[in-house]
Short mmCIF file of C-alpha atoms and ligand atoms in Angstrom, two decimals:
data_model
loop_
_atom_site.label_atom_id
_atom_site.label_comp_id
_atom_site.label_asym_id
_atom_site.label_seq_id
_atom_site.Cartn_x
_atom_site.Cartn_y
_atom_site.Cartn_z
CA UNK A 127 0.00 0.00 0.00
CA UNK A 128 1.14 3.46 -1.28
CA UNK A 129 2.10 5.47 1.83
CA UNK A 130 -0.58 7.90 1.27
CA UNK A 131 -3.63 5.57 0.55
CA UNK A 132 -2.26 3.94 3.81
CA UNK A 133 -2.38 7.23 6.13
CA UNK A 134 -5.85 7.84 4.67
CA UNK A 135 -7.03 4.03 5.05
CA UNK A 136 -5.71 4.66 9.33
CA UNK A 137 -7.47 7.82 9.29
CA UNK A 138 -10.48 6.22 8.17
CA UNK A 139 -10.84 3.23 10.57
CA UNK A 140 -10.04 6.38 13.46
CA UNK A 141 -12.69 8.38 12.76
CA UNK A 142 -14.62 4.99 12.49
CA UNK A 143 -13.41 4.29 15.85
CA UNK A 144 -14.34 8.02 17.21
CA UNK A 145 -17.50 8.04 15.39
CA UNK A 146 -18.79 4.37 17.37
CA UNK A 147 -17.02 5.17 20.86
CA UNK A 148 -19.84 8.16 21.15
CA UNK A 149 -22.50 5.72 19.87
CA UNK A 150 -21.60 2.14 19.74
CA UNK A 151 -25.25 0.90 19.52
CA UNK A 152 -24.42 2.81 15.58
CA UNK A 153 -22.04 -0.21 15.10
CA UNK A 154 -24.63 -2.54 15.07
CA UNK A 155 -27.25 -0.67 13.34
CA UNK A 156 -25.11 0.22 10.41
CA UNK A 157 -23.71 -4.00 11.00
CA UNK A 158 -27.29 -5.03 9.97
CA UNK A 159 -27.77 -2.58 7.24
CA UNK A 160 -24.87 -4.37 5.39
CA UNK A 161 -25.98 -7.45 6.39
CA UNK A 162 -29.78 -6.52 4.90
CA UNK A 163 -27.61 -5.84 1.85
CA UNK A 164 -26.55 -9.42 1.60
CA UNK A 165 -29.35 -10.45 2.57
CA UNK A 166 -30.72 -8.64 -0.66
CA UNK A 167 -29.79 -11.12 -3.39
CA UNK A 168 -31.89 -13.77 -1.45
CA UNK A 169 -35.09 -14.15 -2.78
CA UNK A 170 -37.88 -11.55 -0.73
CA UNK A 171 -39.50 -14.63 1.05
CA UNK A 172 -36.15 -16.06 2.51
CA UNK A 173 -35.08 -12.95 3.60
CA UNK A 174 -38.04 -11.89 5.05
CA UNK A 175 -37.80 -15.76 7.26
CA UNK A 176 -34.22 -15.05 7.98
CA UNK A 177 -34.97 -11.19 9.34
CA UNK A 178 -38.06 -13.07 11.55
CA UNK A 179 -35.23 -16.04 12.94
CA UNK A 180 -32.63 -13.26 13.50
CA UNK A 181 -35.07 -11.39 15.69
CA UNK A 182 -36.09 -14.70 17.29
CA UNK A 183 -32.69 -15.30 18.41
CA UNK A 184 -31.88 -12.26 19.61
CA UNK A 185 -29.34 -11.00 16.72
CA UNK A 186 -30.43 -7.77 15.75
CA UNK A 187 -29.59 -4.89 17.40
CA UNK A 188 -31.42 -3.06 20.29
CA UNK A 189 -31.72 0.52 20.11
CA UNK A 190 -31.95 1.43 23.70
CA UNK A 191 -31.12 5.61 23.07
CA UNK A 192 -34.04 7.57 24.33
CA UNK A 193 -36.81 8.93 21.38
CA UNK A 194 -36.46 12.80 21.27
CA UNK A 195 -38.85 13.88 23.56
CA UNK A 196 -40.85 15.96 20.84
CA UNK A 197 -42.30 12.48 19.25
CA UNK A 198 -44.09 11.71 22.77
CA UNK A 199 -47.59 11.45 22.20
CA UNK A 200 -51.07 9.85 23.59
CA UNK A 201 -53.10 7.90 21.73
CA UNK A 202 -56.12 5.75 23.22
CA UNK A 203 -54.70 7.01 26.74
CA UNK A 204 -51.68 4.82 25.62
CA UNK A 205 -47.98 6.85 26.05
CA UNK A 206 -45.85 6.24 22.20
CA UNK A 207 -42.24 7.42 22.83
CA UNK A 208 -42.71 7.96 19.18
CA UNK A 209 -45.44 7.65 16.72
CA UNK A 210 -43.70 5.46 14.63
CA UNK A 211 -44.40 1.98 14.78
CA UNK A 212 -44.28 -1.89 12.47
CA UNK A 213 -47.17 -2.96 10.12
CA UNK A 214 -49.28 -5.51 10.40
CA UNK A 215 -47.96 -8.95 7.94
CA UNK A 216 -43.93 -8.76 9.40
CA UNK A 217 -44.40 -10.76 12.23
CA UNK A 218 -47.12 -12.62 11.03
CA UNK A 219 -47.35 -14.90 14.20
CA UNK A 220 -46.02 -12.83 17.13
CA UNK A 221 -42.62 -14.35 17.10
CA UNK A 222 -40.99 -10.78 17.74
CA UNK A 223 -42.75 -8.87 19.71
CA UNK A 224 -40.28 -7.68 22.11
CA UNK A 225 -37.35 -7.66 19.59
CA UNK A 226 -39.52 -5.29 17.25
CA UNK A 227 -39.72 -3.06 20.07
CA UNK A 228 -36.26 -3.07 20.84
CA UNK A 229 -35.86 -2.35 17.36
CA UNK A 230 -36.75 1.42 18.18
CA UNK A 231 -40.67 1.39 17.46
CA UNK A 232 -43.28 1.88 20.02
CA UNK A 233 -45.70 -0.55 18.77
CA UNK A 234 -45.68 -3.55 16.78
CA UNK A 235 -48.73 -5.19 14.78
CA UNK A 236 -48.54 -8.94 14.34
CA UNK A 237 -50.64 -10.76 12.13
CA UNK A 238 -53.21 -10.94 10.22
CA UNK A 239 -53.55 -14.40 12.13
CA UNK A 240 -56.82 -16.29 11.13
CA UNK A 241 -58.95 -18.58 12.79
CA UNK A 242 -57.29 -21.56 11.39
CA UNK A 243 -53.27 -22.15 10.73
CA UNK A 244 -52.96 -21.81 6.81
CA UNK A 245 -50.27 -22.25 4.15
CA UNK A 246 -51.16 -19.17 1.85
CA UNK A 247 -50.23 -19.30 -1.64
CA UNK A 248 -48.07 -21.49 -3.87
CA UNK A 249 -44.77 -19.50 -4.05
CA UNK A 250 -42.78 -17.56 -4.96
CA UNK A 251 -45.14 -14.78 -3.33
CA UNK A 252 -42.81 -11.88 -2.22
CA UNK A 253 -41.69 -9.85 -5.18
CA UNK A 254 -38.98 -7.23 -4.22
CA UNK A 255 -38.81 -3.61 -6.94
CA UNK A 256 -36.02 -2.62 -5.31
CA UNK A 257 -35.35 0.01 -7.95
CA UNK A 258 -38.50 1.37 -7.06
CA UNK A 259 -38.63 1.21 -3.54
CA UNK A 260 -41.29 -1.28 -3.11
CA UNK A 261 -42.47 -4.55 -2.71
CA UNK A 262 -45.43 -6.79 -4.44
CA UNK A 263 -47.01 -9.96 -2.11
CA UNK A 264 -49.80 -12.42 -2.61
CA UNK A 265 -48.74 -14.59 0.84
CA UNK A 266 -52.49 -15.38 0.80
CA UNK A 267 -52.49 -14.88 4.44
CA UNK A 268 -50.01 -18.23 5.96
CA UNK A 269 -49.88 -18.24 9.73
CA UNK A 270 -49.82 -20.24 12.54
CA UNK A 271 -53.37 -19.94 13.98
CA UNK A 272 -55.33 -18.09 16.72
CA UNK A 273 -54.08 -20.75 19.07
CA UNK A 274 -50.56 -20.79 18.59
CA UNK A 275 -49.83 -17.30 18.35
CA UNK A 276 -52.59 -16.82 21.54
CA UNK A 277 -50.30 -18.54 23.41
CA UNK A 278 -47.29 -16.43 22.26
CA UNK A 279 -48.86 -13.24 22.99
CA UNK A 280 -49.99 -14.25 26.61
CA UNK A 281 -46.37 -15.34 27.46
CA UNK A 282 -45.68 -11.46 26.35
CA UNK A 283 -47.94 -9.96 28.40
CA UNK A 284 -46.67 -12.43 31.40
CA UNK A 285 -43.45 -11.15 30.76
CA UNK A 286 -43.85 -7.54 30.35
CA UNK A 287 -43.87 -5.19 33.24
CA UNK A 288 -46.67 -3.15 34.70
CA UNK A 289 -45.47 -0.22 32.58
CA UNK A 290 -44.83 -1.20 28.93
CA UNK A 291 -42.69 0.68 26.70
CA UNK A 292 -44.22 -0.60 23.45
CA UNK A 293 -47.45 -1.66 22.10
CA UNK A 294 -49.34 -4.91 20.95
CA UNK A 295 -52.14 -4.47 18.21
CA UNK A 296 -53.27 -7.80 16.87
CA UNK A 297 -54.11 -7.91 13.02
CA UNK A 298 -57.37 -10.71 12.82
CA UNK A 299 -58.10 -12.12 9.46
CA UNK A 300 -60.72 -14.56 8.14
CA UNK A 301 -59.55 -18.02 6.80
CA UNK A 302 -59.44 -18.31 3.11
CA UNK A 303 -62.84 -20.20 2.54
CA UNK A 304 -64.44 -18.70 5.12
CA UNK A 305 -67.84 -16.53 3.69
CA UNK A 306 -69.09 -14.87 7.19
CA UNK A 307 -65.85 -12.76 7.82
CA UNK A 308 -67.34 -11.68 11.09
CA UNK A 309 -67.69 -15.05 12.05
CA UNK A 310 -64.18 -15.88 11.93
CA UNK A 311 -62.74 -12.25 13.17
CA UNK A 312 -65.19 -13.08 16.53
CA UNK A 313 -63.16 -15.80 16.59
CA UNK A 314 -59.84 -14.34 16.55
CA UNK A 315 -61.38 -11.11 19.10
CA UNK A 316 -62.67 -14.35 22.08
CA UNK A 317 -58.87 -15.78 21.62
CA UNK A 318 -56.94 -12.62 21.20
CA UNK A 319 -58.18 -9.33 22.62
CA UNK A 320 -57.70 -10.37 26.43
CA UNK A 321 -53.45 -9.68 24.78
CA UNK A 322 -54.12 -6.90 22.50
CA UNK A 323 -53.72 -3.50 23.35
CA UNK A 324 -55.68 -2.80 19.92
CA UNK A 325 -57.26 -4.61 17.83
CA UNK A 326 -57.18 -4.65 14.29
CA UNK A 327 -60.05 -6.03 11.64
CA UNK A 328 -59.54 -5.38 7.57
CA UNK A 329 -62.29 -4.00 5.21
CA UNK A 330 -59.71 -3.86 2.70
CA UNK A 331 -62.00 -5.23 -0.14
CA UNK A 332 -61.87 -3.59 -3.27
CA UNK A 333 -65.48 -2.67 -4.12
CA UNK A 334 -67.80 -4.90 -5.19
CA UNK A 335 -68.98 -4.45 -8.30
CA UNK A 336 -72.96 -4.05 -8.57
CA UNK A 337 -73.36 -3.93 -4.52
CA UNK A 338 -75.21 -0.72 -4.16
CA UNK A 339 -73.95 1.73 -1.67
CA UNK A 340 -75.88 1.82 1.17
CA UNK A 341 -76.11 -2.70 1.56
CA UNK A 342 -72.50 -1.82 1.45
CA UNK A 343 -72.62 0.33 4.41
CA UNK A 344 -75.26 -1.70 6.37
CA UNK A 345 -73.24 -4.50 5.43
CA UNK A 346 -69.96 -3.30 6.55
CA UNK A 347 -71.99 -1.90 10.12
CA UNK A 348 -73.03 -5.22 10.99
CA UNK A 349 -69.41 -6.85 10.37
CA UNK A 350 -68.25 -3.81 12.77
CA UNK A 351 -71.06 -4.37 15.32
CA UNK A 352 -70.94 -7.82 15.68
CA UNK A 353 -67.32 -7.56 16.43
CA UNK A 354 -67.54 -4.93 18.72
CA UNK A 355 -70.31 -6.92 20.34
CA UNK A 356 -67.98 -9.72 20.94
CA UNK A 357 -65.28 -7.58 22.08
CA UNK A 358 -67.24 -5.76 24.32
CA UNK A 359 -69.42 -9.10 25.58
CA UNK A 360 -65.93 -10.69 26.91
CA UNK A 361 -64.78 -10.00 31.01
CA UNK A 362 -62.82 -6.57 30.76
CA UNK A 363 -62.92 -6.50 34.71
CA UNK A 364 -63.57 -3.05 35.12
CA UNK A 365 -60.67 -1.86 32.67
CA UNK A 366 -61.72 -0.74 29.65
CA UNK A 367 -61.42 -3.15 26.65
CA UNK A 368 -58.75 -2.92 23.54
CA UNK A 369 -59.73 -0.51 20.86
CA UNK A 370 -61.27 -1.77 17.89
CA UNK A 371 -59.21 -0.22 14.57
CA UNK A 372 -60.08 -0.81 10.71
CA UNK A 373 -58.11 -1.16 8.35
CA UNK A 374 -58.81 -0.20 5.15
CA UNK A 375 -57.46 -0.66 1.06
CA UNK A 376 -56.14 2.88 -0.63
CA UNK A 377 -58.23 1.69 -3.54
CA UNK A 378 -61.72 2.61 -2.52
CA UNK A 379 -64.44 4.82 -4.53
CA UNK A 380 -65.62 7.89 -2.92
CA UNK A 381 -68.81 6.18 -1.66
CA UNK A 382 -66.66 3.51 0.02
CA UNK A 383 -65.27 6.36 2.18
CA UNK A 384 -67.75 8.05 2.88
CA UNK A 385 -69.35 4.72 3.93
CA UNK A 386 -66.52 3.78 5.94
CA UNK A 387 -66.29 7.27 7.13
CA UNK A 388 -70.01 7.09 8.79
CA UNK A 389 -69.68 3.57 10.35
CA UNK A 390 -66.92 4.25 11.99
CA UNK A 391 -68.30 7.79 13.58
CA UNK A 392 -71.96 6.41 14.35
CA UNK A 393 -70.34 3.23 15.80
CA UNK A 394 -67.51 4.14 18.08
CA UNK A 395 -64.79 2.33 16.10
CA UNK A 396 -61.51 3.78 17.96
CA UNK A 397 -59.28 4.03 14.91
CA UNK A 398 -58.86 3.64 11.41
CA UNK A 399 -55.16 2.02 9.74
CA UNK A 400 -54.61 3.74 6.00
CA UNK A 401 -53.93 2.06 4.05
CA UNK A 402 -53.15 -1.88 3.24
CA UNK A 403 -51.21 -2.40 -0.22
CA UNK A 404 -52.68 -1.61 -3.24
CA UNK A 405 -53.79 -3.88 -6.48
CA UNK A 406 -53.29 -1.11 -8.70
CA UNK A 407 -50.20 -0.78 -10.93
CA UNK A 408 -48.90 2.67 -11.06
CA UNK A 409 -47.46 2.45 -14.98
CA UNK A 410 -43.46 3.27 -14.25
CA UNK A 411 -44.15 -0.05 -11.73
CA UNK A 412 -45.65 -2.28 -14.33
CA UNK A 413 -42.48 -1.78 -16.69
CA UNK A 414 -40.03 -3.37 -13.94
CA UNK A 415 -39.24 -6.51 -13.93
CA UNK A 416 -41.37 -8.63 -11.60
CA UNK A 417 -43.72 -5.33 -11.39
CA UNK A 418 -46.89 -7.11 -12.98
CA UNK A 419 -47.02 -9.97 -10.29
CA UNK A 420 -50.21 -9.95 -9.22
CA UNK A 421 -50.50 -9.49 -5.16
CA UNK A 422 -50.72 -5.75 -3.28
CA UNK A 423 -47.79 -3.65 -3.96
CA UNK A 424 -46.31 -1.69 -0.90
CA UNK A 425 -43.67 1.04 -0.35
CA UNK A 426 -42.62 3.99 -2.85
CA UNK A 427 -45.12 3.92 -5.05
CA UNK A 428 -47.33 3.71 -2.56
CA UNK A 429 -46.96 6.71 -0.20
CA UNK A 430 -48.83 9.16 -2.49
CA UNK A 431 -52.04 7.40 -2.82
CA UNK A 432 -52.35 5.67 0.64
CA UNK A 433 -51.22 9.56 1.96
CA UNK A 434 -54.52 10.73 -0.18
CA UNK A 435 -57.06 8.42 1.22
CA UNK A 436 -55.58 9.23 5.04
CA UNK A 437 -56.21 13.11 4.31
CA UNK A 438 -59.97 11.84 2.85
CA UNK A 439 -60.47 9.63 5.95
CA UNK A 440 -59.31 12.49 8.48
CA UNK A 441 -61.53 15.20 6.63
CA UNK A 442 -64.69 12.96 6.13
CA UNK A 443 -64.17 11.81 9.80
CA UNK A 444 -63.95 15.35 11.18
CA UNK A 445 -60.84 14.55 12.65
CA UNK A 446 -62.76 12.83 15.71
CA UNK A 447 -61.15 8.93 14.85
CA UNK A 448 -57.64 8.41 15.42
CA UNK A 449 -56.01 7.47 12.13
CA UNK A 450 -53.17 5.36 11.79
CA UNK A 451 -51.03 6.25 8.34
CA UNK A 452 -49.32 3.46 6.78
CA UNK A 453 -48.18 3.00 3.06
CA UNK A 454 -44.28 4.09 1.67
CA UNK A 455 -43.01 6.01 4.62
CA UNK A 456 -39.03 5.88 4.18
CA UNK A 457 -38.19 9.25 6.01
CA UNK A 458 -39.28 11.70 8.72
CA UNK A 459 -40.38 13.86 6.04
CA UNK A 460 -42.99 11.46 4.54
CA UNK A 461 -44.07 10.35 8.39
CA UNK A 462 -44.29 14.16 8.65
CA UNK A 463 -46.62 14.78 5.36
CA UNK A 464 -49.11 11.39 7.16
CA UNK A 465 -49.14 13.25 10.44
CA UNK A 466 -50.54 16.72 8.79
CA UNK A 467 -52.89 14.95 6.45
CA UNK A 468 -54.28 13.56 9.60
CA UNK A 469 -52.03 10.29 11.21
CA UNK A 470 -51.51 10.11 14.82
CA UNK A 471 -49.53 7.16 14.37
CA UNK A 472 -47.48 6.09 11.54
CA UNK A 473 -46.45 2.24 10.47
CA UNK A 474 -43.95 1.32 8.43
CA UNK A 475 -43.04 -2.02 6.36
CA UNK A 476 -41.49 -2.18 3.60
CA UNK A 477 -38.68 0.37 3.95
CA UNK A 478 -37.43 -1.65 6.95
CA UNK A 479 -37.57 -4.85 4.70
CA UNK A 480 -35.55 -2.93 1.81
CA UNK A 481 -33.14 -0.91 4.00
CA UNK A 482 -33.11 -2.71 7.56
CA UNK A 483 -33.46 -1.20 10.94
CA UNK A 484 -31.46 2.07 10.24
CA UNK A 485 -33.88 3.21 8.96
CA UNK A 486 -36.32 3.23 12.03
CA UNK A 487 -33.94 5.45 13.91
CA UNK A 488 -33.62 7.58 10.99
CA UNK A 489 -37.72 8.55 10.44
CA UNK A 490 -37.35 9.48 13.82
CA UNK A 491 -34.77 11.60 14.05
CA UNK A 492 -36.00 13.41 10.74
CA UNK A 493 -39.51 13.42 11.75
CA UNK A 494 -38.39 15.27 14.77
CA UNK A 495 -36.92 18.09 12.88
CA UNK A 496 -39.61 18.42 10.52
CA UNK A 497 -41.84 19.18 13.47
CA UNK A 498 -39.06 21.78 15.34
CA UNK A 499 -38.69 23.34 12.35
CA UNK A 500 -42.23 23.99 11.39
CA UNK A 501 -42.44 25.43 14.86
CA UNK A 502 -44.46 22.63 16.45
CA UNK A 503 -43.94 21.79 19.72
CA UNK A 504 -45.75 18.07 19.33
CA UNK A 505 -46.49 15.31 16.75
CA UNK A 506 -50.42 15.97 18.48
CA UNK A 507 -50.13 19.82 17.48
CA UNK A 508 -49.36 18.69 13.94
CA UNK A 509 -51.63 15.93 13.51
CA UNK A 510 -54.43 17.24 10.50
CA UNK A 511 -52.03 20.27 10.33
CA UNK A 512 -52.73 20.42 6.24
CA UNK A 513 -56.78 20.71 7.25
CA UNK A 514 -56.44 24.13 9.38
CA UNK A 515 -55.79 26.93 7.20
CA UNK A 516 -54.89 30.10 8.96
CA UNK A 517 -52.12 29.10 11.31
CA UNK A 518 -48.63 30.15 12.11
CA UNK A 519 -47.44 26.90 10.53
CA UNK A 520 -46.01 26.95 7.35
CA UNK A 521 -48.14 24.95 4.82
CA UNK A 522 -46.26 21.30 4.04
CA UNK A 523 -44.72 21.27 0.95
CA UNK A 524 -46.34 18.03 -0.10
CA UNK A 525 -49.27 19.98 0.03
CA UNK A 526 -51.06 19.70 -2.92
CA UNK A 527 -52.94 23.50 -4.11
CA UNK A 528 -55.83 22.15 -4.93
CA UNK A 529 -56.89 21.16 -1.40
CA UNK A 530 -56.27 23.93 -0.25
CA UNK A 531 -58.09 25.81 -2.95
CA UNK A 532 -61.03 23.67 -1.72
CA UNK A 533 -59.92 24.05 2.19
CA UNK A 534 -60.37 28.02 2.19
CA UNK A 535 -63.52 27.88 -0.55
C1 LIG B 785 -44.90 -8.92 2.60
C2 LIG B 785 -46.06 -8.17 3.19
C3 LIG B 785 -47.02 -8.85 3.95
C4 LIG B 785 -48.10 -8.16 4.50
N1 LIG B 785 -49.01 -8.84 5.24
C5 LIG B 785 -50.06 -8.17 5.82
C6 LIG B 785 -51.02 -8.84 6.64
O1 LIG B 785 -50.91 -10.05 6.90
N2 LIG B 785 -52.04 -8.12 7.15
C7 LIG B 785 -52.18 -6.78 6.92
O2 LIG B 785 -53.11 -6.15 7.43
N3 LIG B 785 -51.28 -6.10 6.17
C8 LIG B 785 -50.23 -6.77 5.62
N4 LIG B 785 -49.32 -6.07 4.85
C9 LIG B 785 -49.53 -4.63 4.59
C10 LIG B 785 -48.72 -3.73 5.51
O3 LIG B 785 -49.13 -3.86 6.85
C11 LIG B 785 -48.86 -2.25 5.09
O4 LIG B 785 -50.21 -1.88 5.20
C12 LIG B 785 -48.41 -2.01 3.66
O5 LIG B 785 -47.30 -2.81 3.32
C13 LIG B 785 -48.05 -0.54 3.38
O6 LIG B 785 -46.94 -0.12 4.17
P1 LIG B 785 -45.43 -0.03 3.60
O7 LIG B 785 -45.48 0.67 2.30
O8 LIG B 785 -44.66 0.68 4.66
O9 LIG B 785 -44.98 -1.46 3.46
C14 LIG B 785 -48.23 -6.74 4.30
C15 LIG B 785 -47.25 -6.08 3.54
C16 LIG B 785 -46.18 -6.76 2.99
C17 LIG B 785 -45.15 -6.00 2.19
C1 LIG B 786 -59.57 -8.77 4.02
O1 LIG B 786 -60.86 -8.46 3.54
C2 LIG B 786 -61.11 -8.84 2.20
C3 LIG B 786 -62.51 -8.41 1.85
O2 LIG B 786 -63.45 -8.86 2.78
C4 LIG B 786 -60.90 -10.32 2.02
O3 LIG B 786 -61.00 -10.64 0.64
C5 LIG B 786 -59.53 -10.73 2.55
O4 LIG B 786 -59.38 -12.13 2.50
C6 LIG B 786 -59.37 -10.26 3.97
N1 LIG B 786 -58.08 -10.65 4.49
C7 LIG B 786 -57.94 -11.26 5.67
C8 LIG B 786 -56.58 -11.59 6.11
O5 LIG B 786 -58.89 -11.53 6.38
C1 LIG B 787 -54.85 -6.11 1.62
O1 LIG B 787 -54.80 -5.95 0.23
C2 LIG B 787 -54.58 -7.13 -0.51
C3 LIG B 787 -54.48 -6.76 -1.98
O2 LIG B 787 -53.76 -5.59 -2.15
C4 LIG B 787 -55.70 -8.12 -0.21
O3 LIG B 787 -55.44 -9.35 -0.85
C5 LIG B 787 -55.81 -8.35 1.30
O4 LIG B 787 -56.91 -9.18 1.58
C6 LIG B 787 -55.99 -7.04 2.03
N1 LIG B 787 -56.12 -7.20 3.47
C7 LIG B 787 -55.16 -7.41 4.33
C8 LIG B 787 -55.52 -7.58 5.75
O5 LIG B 787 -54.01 -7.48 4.02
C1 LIG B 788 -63.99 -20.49 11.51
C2 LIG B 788 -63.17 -21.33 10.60
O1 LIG B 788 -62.54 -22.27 11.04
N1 LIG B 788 -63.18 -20.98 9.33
C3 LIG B 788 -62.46 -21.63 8.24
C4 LIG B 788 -60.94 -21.47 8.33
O2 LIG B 788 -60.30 -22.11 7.27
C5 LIG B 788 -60.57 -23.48 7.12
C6 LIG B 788 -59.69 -24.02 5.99
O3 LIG B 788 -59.55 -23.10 4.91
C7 LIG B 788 -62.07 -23.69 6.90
O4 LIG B 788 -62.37 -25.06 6.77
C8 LIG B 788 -62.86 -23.09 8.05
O5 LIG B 788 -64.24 -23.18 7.83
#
């Protein structure tokens, strides 16, 4: 080695050495973003097992540094450190729980776990775009069971102290052949709720076609009431019982919104999760290679759209129902842009699955500088921001001009 190349090559691994003394837990994160590198060329369902059995054993890093004490927020009388949390379909079958927490989010969603264990479809069924940021699935819903991962979640709740630092919602879906979907998510609500600290059903079908609008919304009421029934019907001694949350597709008409929109006010649901992946193939994704498999396509592609349902389900909801945004969120700037369209709490998937858990830290350090410097002095004081015209706050960039042409009409 040239003596030159070799002085820079010693300065290097010093200022490495500097750089991880003030923040060794850094080593590790930026360890496992190589490794997710590796792990890259593996196909997206083998990667996504070995990212589960590295959890499960306790390899990936913990990311014990405090949250910046501007992402603190209350949701359902619950305490996030941050707002920023995992989507539902990761841990599939509660396998993780505690390691996704240590991860550096506040709450984890496992499932969807259905009545009955399942395989899900043939594969291959994980398609990663990586050129595009996202990822296409058809799993068809495989998981364990509402018995086996029942039993995992109440050895987590044995094990966790009287004051939690994360969150458990529970994800219930309906087995594949199942017809009365309320049926089976009663089901998973008897087994699961008394471990859930919020629950979470999907109404993620895409329209029917030829169902007229309002059997849609009676329809879609009696799922929701018959669940909450059962919820509500089991022993809560005294303490009030999980919230109920529904999640919904970002592929709905307007009528499905607004239908949506007035079951969940005149019934009391707690919460709504927007969105679930879409079916729709955005034209720049159908050219890549593997980008017309058929199955919901996540990340990138998907923030915009799944960002313009959560501003439609925080308008038409008058801001009263808690919204969960989900759908693309790589940086603090996008988490940012779901929090003023109307998210109190953000998910993320498929940005962890693409970059690894570097990137968790990273939302929230940028999402807490969005806020400071937009002069907010709470992820609560921003939450709908883009509905309130008139404030201090400077409008988002991301905000589109035509809703707030219609906002001040
Ligand atoms: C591989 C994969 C599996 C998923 N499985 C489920 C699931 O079982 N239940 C569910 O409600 N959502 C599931 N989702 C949807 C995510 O929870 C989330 O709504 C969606 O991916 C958008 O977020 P993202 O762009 O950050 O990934 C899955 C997503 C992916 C990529
Ligand atoms: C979600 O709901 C849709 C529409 O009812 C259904 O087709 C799909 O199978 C459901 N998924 C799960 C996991 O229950
Ligand atoms: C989500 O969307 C996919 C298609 O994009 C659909 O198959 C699935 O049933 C939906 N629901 C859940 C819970 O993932
Ligand atoms: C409630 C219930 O068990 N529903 C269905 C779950 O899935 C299996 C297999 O697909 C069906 O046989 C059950 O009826």
């Amino acid at each position: 080695m040239k003596p030159k190349s070799y002085a820079r090559s010693v300065g290097a691994v010093a200022g490495l050495a500097v750089h991880y003394r003030k923040d060794p837990t850094q080593l590790l994160f930026d360890a496992s973003t190589q490794a997710g590198r590796v792990v890259r060329l593996l196909d997206g369902e083998t990667s996504h097992e070995l990212g589960i059995l590295a959890m499960k054993l306790g390899l990936m890093p913990k990311d014990s540094r405090p949250d910046p004490e501007i992402l603190k927020t209350t949701v359902w009388g619950k305490m996030f450190s941050t707002p920023v949390g995992l989507a539902a379909g990761f841990d599939k079958n509660g396998e993780a729980i505690q390691c996704a927490l240590d991860l550096g989010f506040s709450f984890t969603e496992i499932g969807s776990v259905t009545p009955l264990p399942q395989p899900g479809n043939p594969k291959p069924r994980v398609f990663r775009l990586v050129d595009a940021g996202a990822v296409i699935n058809r799993y068809g819903f495989n998981n364990d069971g509402v018995d086996a991962v029942g039993q995992r979640v109440k050895d987590f709740q044995a094990r966790r102290g009287p004051n939690p630092k994360g969150w458990l919602g529970i994800n219930l879906g309906k087995n594949k052949t199942t017809e009365d979907a309320a049926a089976d998510y009663c089901i998973g609500v008897a087994k699961l709720a008394p471990f859930a600290d919020y629950l979470v059903i999907n109404v993620s079908s895409p329209n029917t076609p030829g169902l007229r609008a309002l059997q849609g919304r009676k329809q879609l009421a009696s799922l929701v009431s018959r669940v909450l029934q059962q919820r509500d019907a089991l022993d809560w001694a005294g303490q009030p019982p999980p919230p109920l949350l529904i999640k919904i597709a970002p592929d709905l008409t307007a009528q499905d919104k607004e239908d949506i929109a007035a079951v969940a006010l005149d019934l009391g649901v707690e919460g709504l999760i927007v969105s679930n992946t879409t079916i729709e193939r955005p034209p720049e994704v159908a050219a890549l290679p593997g980008g017309a498999e058929a199955g919901g396509l996540s990340g990138a592609p998907l923030f915009e759209p799944s960002t313009a349902v959560l501003r439609d389900m925080y308008r038409l909801t008058r801001g009263q129902v808690p919204i969960v945004g989900v759908g693309g969120v790589a940086t603090g700037e996008q988490a940012y842009a779901k929090v003023r369209a109307g998210a109190s709490l953000v998910q993320l998937y498929t940005s962890l699955a693409l970059e690894g858990p570097a990137v968790i830290r990273k939302v929230k350090l940028e999402l807490a500088a969005c806020l400071e410097r937009d002069g907010f002095a709470s992820v609560a004081e921003a939450v709908g921001a883009d509905h309130r015209g008139g404030t201090d706050h400077e409008p988002s960039k991301s905000n589109s001009s035509w809703f707030w042409y219609f906002q001040r009409a």
